Tab-separated table of C-alpha atoms in Angstrom:
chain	number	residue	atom	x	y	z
A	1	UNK	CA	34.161	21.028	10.030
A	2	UNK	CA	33.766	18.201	12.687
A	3	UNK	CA	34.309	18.715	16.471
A	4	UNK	CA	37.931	17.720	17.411
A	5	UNK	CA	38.663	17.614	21.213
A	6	UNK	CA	42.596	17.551	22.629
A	7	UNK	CA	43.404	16.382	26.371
A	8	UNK	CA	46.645	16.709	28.291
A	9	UNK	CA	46.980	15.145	31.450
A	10	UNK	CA	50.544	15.220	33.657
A	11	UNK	CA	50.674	14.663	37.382
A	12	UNK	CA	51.738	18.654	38.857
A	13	UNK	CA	52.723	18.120	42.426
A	14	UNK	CA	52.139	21.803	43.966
A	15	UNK	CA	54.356	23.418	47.049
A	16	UNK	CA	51.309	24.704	48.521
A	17	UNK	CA	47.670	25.122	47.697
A	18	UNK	CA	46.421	27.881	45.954
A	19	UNK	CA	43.273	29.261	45.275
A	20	UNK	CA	42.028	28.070	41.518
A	21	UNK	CA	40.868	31.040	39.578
A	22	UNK	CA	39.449	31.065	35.902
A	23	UNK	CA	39.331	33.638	33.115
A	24	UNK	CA	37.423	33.406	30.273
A	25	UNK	CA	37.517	35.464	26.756
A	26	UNK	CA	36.012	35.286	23.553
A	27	UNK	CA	36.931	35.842	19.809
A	28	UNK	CA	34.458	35.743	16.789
A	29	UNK	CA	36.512	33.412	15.315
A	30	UNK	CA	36.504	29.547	16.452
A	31	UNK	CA	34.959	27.950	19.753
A	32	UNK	CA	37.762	26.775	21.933
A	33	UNK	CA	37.472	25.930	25.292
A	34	UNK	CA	40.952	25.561	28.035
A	35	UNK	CA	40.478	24.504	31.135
A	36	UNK	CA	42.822	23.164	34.065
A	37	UNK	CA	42.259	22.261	37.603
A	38	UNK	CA	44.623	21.687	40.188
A	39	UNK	CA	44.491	20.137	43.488
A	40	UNK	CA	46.869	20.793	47.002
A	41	UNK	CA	49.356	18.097	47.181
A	42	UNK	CA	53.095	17.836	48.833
A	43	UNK	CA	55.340	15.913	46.955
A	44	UNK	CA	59.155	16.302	46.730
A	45	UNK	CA	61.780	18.857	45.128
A	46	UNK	CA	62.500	15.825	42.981
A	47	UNK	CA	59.136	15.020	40.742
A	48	UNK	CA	59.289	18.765	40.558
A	49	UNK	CA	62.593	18.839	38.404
A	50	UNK	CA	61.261	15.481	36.322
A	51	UNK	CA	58.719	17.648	34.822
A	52	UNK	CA	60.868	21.131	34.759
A	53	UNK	CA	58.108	22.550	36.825
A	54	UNK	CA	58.515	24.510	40.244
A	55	UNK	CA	55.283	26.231	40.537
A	56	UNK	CA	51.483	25.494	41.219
A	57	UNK	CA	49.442	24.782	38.120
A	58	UNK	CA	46.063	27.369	38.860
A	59	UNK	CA	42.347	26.351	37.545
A	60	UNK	CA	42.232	28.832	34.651
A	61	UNK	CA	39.315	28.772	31.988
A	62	UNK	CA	39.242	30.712	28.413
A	63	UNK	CA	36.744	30.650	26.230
A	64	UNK	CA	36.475	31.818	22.713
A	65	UNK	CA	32.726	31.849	20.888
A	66	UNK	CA	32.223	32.461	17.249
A	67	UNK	CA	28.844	33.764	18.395
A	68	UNK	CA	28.042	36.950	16.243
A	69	UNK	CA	26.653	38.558	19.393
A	70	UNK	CA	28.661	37.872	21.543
A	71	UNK	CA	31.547	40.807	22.820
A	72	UNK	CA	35.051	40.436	21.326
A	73	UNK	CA	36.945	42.121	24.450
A	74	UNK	CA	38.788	40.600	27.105
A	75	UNK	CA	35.847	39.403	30.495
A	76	UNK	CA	37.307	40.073	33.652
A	77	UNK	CA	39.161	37.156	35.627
A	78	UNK	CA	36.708	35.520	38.304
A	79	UNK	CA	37.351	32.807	40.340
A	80	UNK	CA	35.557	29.631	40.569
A	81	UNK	CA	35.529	27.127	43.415
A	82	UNK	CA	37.495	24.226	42.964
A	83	UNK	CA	35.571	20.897	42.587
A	84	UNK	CA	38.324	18.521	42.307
A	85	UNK	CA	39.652	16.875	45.695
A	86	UNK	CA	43.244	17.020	46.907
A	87	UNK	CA	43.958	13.649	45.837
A	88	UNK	CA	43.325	14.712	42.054
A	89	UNK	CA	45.854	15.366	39.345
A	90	UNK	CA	45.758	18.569	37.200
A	91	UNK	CA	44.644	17.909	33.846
A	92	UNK	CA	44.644	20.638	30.743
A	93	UNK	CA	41.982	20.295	28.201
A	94	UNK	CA	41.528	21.571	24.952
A	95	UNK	CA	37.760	21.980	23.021
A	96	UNK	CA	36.740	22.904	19.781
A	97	UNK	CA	33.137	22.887	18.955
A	98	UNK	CA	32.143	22.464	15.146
A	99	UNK	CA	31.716	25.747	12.660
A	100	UNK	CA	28.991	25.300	10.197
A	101	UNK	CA	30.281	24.807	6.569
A	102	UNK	CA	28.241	26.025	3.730
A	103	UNK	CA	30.126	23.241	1.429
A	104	UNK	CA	27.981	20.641	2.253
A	105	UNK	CA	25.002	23.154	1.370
A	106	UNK	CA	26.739	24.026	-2.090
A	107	UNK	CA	27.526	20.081	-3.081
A	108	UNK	CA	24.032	19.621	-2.376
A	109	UNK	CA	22.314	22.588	-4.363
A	110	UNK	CA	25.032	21.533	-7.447
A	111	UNK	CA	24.216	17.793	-6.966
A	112	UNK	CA	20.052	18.986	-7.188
A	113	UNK	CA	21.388	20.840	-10.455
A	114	UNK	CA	22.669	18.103	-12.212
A	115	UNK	CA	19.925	15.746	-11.416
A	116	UNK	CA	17.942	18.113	-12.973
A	117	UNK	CA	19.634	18.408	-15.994
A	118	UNK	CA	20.233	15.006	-16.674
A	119	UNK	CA	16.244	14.216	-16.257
A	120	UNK	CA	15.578	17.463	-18.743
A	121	UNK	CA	17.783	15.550	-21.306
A	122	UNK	CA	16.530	12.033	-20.684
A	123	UNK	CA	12.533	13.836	-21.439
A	124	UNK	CA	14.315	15.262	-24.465
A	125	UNK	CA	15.785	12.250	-25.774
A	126	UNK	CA	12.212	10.701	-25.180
A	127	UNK	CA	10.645	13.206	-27.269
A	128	UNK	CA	12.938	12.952	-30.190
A	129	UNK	CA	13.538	9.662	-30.519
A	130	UNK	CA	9.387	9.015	-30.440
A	131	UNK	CA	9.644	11.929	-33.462
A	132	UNK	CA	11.829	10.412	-35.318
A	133	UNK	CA	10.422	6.526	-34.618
A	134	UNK	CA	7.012	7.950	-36.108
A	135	UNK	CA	8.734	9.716	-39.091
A	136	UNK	CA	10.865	6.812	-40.406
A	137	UNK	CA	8.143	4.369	-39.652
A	138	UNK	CA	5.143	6.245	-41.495
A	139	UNK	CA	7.477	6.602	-44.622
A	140	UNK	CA	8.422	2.616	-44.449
A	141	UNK	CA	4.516	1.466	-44.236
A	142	UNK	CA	3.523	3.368	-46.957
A	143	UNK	CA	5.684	1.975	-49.562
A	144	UNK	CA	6.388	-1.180	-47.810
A	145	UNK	CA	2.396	-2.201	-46.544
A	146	UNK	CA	3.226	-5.244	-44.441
A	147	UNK	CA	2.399	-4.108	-40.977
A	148	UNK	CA	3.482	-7.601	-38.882
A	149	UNK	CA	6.845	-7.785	-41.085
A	150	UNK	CA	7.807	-4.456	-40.337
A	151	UNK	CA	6.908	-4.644	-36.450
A	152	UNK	CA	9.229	-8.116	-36.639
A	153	UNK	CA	11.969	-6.392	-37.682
A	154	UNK	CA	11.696	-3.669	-35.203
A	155	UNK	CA	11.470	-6.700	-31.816
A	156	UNK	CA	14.270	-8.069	-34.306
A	157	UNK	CA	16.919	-5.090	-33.631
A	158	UNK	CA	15.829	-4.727	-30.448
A	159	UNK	CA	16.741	-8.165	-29.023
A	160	UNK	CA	19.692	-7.981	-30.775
A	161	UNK	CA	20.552	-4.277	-29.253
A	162	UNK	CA	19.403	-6.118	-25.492
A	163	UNK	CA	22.062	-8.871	-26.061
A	164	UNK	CA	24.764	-6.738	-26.550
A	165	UNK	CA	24.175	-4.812	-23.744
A	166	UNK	CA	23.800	-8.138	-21.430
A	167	UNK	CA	26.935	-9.537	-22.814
A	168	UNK	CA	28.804	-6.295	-23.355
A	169	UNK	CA	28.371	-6.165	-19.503
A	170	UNK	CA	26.400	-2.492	-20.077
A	171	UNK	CA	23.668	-3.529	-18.199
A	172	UNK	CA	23.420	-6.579	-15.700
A	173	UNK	CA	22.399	-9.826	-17.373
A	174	UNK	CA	19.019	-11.168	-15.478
A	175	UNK	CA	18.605	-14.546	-14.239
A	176	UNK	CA	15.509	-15.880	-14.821
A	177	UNK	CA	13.375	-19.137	-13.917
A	178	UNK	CA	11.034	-21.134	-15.770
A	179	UNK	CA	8.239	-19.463	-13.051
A	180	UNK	CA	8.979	-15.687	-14.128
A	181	UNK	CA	9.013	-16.321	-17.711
A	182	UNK	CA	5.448	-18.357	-17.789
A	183	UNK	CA	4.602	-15.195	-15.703
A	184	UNK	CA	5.925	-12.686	-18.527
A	185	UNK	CA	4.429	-14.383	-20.978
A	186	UNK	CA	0.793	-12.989	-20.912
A	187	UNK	CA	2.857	-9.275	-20.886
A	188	UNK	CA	5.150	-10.287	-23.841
A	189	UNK	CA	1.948	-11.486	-25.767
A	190	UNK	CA	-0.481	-8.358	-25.287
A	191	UNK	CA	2.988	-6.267	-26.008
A	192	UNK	CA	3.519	-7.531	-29.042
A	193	UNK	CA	0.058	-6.883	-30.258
A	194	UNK	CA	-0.323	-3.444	-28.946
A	195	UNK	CA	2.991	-2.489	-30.972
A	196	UNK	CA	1.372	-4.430	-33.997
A	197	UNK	CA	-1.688	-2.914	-34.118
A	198	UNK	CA	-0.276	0.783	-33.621
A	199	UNK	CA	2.093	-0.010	-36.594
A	200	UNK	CA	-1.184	-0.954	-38.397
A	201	UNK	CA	-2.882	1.770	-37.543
A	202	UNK	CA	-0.317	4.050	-38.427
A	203	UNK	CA	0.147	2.312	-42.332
A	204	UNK	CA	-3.870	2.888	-42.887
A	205	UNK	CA	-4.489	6.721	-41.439
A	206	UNK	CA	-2.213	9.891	-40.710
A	207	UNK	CA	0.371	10.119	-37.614
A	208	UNK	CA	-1.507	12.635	-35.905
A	209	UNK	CA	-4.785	11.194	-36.164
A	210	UNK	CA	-3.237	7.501	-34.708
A	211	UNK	CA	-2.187	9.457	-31.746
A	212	UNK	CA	-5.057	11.020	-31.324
A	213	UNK	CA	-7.017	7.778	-30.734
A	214	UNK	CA	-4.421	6.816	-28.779
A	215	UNK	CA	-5.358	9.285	-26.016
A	216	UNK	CA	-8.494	7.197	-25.378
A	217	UNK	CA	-5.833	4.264	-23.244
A	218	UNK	CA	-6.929	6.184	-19.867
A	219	UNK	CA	-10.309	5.490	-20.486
A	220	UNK	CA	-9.633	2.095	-21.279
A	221	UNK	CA	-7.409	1.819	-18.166
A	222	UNK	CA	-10.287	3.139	-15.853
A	223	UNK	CA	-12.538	0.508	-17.525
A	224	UNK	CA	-9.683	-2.430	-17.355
A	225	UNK	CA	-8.590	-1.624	-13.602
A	226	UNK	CA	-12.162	-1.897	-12.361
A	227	UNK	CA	-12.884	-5.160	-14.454
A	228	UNK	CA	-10.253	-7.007	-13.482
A	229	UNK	CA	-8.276	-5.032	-10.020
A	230	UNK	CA	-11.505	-4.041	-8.890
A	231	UNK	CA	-10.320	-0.681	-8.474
A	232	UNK	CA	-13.236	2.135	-8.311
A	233	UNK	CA	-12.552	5.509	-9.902
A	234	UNK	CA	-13.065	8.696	-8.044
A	235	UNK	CA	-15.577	11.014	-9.826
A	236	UNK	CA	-12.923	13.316	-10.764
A	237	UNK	CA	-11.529	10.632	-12.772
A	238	UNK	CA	-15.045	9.495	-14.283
A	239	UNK	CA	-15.786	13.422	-15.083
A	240	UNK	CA	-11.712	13.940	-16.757
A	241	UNK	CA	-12.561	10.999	-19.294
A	242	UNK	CA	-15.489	12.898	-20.618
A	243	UNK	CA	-13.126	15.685	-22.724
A	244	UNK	CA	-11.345	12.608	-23.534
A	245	UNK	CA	-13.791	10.554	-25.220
A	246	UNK	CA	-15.495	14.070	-26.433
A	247	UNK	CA	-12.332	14.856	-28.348
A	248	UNK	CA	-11.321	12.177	-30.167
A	249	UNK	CA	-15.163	11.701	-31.292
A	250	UNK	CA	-14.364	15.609	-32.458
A	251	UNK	CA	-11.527	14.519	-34.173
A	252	UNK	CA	-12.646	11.661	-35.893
A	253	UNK	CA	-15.693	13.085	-37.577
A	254	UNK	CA	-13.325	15.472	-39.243
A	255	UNK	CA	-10.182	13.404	-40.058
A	256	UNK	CA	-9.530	14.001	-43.602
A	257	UNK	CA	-7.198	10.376	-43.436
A	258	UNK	CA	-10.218	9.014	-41.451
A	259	UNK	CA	-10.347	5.021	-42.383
A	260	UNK	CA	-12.065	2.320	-40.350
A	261	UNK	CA	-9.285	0.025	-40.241
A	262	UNK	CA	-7.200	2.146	-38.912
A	263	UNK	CA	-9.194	3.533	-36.543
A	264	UNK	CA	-10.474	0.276	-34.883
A	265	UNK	CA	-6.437	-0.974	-34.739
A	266	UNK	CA	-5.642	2.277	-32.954
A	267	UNK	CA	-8.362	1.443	-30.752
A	268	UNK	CA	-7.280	-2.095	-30.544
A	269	UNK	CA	-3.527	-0.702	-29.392
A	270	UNK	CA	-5.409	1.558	-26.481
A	271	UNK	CA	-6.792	-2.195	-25.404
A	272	UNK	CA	-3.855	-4.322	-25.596
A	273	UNK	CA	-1.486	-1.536	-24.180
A	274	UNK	CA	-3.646	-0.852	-20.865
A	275	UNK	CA	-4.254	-4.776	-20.616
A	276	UNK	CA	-0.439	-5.045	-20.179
A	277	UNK	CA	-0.471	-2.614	-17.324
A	278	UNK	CA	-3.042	-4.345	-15.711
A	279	UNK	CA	-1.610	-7.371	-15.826
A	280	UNK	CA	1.717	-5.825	-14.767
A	281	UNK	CA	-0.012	-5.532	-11.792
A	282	UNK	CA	-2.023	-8.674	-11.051
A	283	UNK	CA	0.334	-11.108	-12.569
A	284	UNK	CA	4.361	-9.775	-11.314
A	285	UNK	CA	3.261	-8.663	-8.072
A	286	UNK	CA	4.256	-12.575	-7.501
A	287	UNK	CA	7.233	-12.793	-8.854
A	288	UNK	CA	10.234	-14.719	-7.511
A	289	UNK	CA	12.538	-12.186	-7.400
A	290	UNK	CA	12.314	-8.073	-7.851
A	291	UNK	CA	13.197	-6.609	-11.305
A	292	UNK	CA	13.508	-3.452	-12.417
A	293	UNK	CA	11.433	-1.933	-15.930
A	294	UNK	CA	14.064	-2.053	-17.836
A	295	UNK	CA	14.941	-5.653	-17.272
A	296	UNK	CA	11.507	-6.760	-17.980
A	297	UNK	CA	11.110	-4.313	-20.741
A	298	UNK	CA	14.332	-6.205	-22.225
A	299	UNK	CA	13.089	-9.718	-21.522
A	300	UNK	CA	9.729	-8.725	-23.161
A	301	UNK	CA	11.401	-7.441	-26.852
A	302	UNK	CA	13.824	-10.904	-27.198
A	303	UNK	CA	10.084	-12.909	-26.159
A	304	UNK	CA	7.954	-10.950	-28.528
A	305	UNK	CA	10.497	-11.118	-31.394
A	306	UNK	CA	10.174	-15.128	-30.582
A	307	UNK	CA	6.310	-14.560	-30.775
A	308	UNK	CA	5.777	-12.664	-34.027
A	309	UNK	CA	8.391	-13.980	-35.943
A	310	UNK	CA	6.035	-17.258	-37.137
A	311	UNK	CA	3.636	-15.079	-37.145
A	312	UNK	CA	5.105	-12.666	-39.932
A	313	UNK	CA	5.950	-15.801	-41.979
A	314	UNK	CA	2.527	-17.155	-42.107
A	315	UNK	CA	0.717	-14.190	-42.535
A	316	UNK	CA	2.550	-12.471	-45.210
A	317	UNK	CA	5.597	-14.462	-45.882
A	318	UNK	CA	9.280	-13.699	-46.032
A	319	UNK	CA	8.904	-10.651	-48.334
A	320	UNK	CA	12.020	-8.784	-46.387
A	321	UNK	CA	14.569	-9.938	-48.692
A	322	UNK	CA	16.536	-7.742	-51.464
A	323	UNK	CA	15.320	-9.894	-54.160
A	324	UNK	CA	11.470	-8.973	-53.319
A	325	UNK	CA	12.202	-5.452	-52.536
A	326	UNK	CA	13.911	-5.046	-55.830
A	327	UNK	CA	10.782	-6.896	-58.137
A	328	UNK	CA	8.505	-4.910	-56.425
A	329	UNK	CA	10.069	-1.350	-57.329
A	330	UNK	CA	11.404	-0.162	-53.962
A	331	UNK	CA	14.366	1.677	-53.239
A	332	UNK	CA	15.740	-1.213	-51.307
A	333	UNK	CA	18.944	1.027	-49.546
A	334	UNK	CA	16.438	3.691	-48.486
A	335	UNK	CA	14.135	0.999	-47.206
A	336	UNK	CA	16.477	-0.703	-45.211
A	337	UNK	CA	17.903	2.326	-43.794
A	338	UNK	CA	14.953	3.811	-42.659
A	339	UNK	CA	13.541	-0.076	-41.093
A	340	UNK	CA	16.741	-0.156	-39.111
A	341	UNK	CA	16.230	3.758	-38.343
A	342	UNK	CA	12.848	3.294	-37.261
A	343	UNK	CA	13.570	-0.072	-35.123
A	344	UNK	CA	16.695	1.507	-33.332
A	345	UNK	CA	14.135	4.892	-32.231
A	346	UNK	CA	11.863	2.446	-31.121
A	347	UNK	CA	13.568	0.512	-28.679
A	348	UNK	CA	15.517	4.015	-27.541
A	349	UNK	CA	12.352	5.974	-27.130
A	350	UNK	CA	11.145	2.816	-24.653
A	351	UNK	CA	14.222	2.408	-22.857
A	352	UNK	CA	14.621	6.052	-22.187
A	353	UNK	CA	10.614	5.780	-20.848
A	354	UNK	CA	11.533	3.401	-18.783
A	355	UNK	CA	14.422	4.908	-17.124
A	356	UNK	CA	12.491	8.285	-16.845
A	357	UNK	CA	10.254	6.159	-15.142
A	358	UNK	CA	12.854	4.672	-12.499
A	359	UNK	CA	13.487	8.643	-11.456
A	360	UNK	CA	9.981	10.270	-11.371
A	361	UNK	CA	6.455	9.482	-10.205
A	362	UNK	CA	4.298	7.694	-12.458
A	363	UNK	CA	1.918	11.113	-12.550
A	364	UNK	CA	4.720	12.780	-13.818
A	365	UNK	CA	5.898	10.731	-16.223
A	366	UNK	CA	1.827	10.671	-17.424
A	367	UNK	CA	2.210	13.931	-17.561
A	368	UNK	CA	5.515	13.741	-20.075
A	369	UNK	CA	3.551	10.704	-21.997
A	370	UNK	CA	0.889	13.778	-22.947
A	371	UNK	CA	3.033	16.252	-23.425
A	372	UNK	CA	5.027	13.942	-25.615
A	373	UNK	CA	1.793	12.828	-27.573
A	374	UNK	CA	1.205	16.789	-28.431
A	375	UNK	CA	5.276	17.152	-29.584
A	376	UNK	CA	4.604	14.027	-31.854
A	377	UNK	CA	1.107	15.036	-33.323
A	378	UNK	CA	2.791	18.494	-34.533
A	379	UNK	CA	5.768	17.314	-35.530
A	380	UNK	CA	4.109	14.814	-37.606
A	381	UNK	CA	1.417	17.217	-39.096
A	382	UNK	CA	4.525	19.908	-40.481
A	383	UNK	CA	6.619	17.100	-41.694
A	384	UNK	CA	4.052	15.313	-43.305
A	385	UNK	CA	1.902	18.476	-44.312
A	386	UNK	CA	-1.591	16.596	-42.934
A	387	UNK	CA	-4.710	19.086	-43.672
A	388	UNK	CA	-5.764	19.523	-40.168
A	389	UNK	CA	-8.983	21.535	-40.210
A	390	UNK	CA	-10.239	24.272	-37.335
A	391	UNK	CA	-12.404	21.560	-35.436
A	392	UNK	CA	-10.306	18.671	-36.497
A	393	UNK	CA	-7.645	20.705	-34.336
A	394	UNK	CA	-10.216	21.523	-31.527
A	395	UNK	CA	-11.017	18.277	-31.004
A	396	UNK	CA	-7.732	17.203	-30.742
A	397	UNK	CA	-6.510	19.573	-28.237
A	398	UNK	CA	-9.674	18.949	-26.100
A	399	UNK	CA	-8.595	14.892	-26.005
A	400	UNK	CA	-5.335	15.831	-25.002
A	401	UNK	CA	-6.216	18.455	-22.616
A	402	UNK	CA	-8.726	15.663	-21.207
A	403	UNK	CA	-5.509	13.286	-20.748
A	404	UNK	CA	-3.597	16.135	-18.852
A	405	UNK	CA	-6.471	16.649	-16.538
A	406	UNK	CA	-6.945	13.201	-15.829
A	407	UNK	CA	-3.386	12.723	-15.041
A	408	UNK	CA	-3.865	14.979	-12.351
A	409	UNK	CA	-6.859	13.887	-11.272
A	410	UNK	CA	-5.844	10.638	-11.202
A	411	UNK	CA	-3.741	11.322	-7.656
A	412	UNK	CA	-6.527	12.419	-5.966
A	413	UNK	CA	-7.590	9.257	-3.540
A	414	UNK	CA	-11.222	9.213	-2.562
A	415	UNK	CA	-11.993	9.618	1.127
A	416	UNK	CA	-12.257	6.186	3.148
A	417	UNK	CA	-16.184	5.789	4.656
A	418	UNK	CA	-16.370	5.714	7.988
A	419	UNK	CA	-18.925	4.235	9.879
C-alpha cells in the first residue's frame, strides 16, 4: 500500500479564542493521523452562516498506530500549546502512513520460482537434444562414412532453420558490416573445423570414448589463453589439469574402439574448439557494435555452411543424392531421416547452450558442459552397448572429475603482488 495524505483547509472565523487542546488514540489497525489548529480571530455573524458554522474550531489531534505494541485503549486528552498565530486559518489534515504488503514479497518468491524452472528445462533440453544429436549421428557415419558431407548437411539445416527465424521475425534480424564479418571470419573458420573433426572422430571410434578426449579442451584452453592472451594460470588450475590429462591417458590405453585417427581428430576438435574461444576474445572485443551469442552463433552456421560446402564437393564429391545412396545399398529414407534428425539436434543443443549461457555464469554453465559430457557418455554406452572395462571406466570418471574440479578452480583469481 502507498502513503496517501488528504488536506482540508476552510477559513473558521471564531467568536472568541479558545484554548487548543489535542487528543490522541490508537488502533492496531491503520496509521492515521487528524490534526486541526485554530487561531483567535473576530469576524462577523455573516461568514459564520456562509460556512453553517457558529462555533470555534479547537486544535484536536488523534492518532491511530498499527504498531503491535502499542495500547489499543483510548490516551487521555492533553492539551498542547498553540503554535499558529492569530492571523492563521484553521486547517484539518488527514495522514495515512504506508502498511507493509507481503504481495510484493510473494510476486517475487513466485517470479524466483519460475526462473528457476524455466532454466531446469532449458539444461534439460540441452542434455537431450546433445543425446539424441550423438545417437542419430553415430548411426549415420557408420553406414554413410563421409565425415565433411555429413557435417555440410548439418551447417546446411541450420542456416536454413536461422533464416526462418530472421525472416519469420522470431528472433531480430542482425545488421552487419563488411568490418564484423572479416572479424567473424577467423571464428566461422576454426568452427567449422572443430565440428568436422568431432564428426570424424566420432565415425572412426565409440561415442563415449570421443567425449572422453574431449575433456582434454581445458587443458588446451589453459595452454591457448597463455600463448596468445597472455593469461597466467593459478596453480590450482595447473594442479586440476593433472586428473584431466591422467584420465583420458587411463582411458585410452584401455579403449576397446581405440583407433589413431580418431583419436588425433578428437584431439584436433579440443584445438580448434578452444582456439575459437580465444579468439572470441582477442578478435570481437573490437567489434562495431555489441551482439549477443546467439546472433553470432547464427551468423557463424550460414558462414560455415558457405565454407565447407566446396569443401565437401572436392573432397568427396556430391555423394548425397538418392541415386548414390540407392547403388550403394543404403536405406536411403532411414538415412535421410536420421541426417535431418541429427542436423536439427545439433543446431538445438547449441542454441539452447547459448541461451543457458545468456542466464548463468560461465562457471556454471562449465559446470552443466561436464555434467552434460557424463549424461552423453552413458547414454551412449547403453544404447550402443560399448564394452567399457573396470579401468576403462576409472579413467574416465577421473577425466571428468578433473574437468569438474577445474571448473571450480578456475574462479579462484590469484592474489595481486604487492610491492
Amino acid at each position: 500500500m502507498q502513503s496517501s495524505a488528504f488536506t482540508f483547509s476552510s477559513s473558521l472565523p471564531l467568536l472568541k479564542p479558545r484554548r487548543p487542546h489535542t487528543s490522541s488514540f490508537t488502533s492496531p489497525s491503520n496509521s492515521i493521523r487528524l490534526s486541526s489548529s485554530s487561531s483567535t480571530n473576530s469576524r462577523d455573524l455573516g461568514d459564520l452562516n456562509n460556512v453553517g458554522i457558529a462555533s470555534s474550531w479547537p486544535r484536536r489531534s488523534w492518532t491511530l498506530s498499527s504498531s503491535p505494541f502499542s495500547s489499543s485503549k483510548l490516551r487521555p486528552w492533553s492539551g498542547v500549546p498553540s503554535l499558529a498565530s492569530d492571523s492563521d486559518a484553521s486547517h484539518f489534515k488527514v495522514q495515512a502512513t504506508a502498511v507493509p504488503d507481503s504481495s510484493g514479497e510473494a510476486a517475487s518468491a513466485g517470479g524466483s520460482f519460475m526462473k528457476t524452472l524455466e532454466l531446469g528445462l532449458l539444461f534439460g533440453l540441452w542434455y537431450l537434444f546433445n543425446i539424441y544429436f550423438n545417437i542419430y549421428n553415430k548411426q549415420v557415419l557408420k553406414v554413410y562414412p563421409f565425415p565433411v558431407t555429413v557435417t555440410g548437411v548439418q551447417f546446411a539445416v541450420g542456416s536454413v532453420l536461422v533464416l526462418l527465424m530472421w525472416g519469420l521475425n522470431l528472433y531480430k534480424r542482425p545488421k552487419i558490416s563488411g568490418a564484423q564479418l572479416a572479424a567473424i571470419l577467423p571464428l566461422a573458420i576454426v568452427h567449422t573445423l572443430g565440428n568436422l573433426f568431432t564428426n570424424m572422430s566420432l565415425g572412426k571410434v565409440a561415442v563415449s570414448f570421443t567425449h572422453t578426449i574431449k575433456a582434454m579442451e581445458p587443458f588446451f584452453s589453459v595452454i591457448l589463453s597463455a600463448m596468445f592472451l597472455g593469461e597466467t594460470p593459478t596453480p590450482w588450475v595447473v594442479l586440476s589439469l593433472l586428473p584431466i590429462v591422467g584420465g583420458v591417458a587411463l582411458a585410452s590405453a584401455t579403449e576397446a574402439s581405440f583407433n589413431w585417427a580418431g583419436f588425433w581428430s578428437a584431439m584436433a576438435s579440443n584445438v580448434t574448439n578452444q582456439s575459437r574461444n580465444v579468439l572470441s576474445k582477442k578478435v570481437m572485443v573490437k567489434k562495431e557494435e555489441s551482439m549477443d551469442n546467439i546472433t553470432l552463433f547464427s551468423i557463424i552456421t550460414v558462414m560455415s555452411f558457405f565454407l565447407l560446402s566446396p569443401v565437401a564437393i572436392f573432397m568427396e564429391g556430391v555423394k548425397f543424392t538418392p541415386a548414390y545412396i540407392q547403388s550403394a545399398g543404403l536405406n536411403m529414407n532411414q538415412l535421410y531421416t536420421r541426417s535431418l534428425l541429427a542436423a536439427l539436434c545439433f543446431h538445438a543443443y547449441q542454441q539452447v547452450s547459448y541461451m543457458i549461457l545468456q542466464r548463468v555464469s560461465p562457471v556454471t554453465h562449465s559446470v552443466g558442459n561436464c555434467v552434460k559430457r557424463v549424461v552423453v557418455i552413458v547414454s551412449s554406452v547403453i544404447f550402443f552397448q560399448t564394452p567399457v572395462s573396470p579401468i576403462n571406466s576409472i579413467g574416465t570418471g577421473i577425466a571428468l572429475a578433473g574437468v569438474f574440479l577445474y571448473s571450480r578452480v578456475k574462479r579462484i583469481k590469484a592474489k595481486p603482488k604487492t610491492a
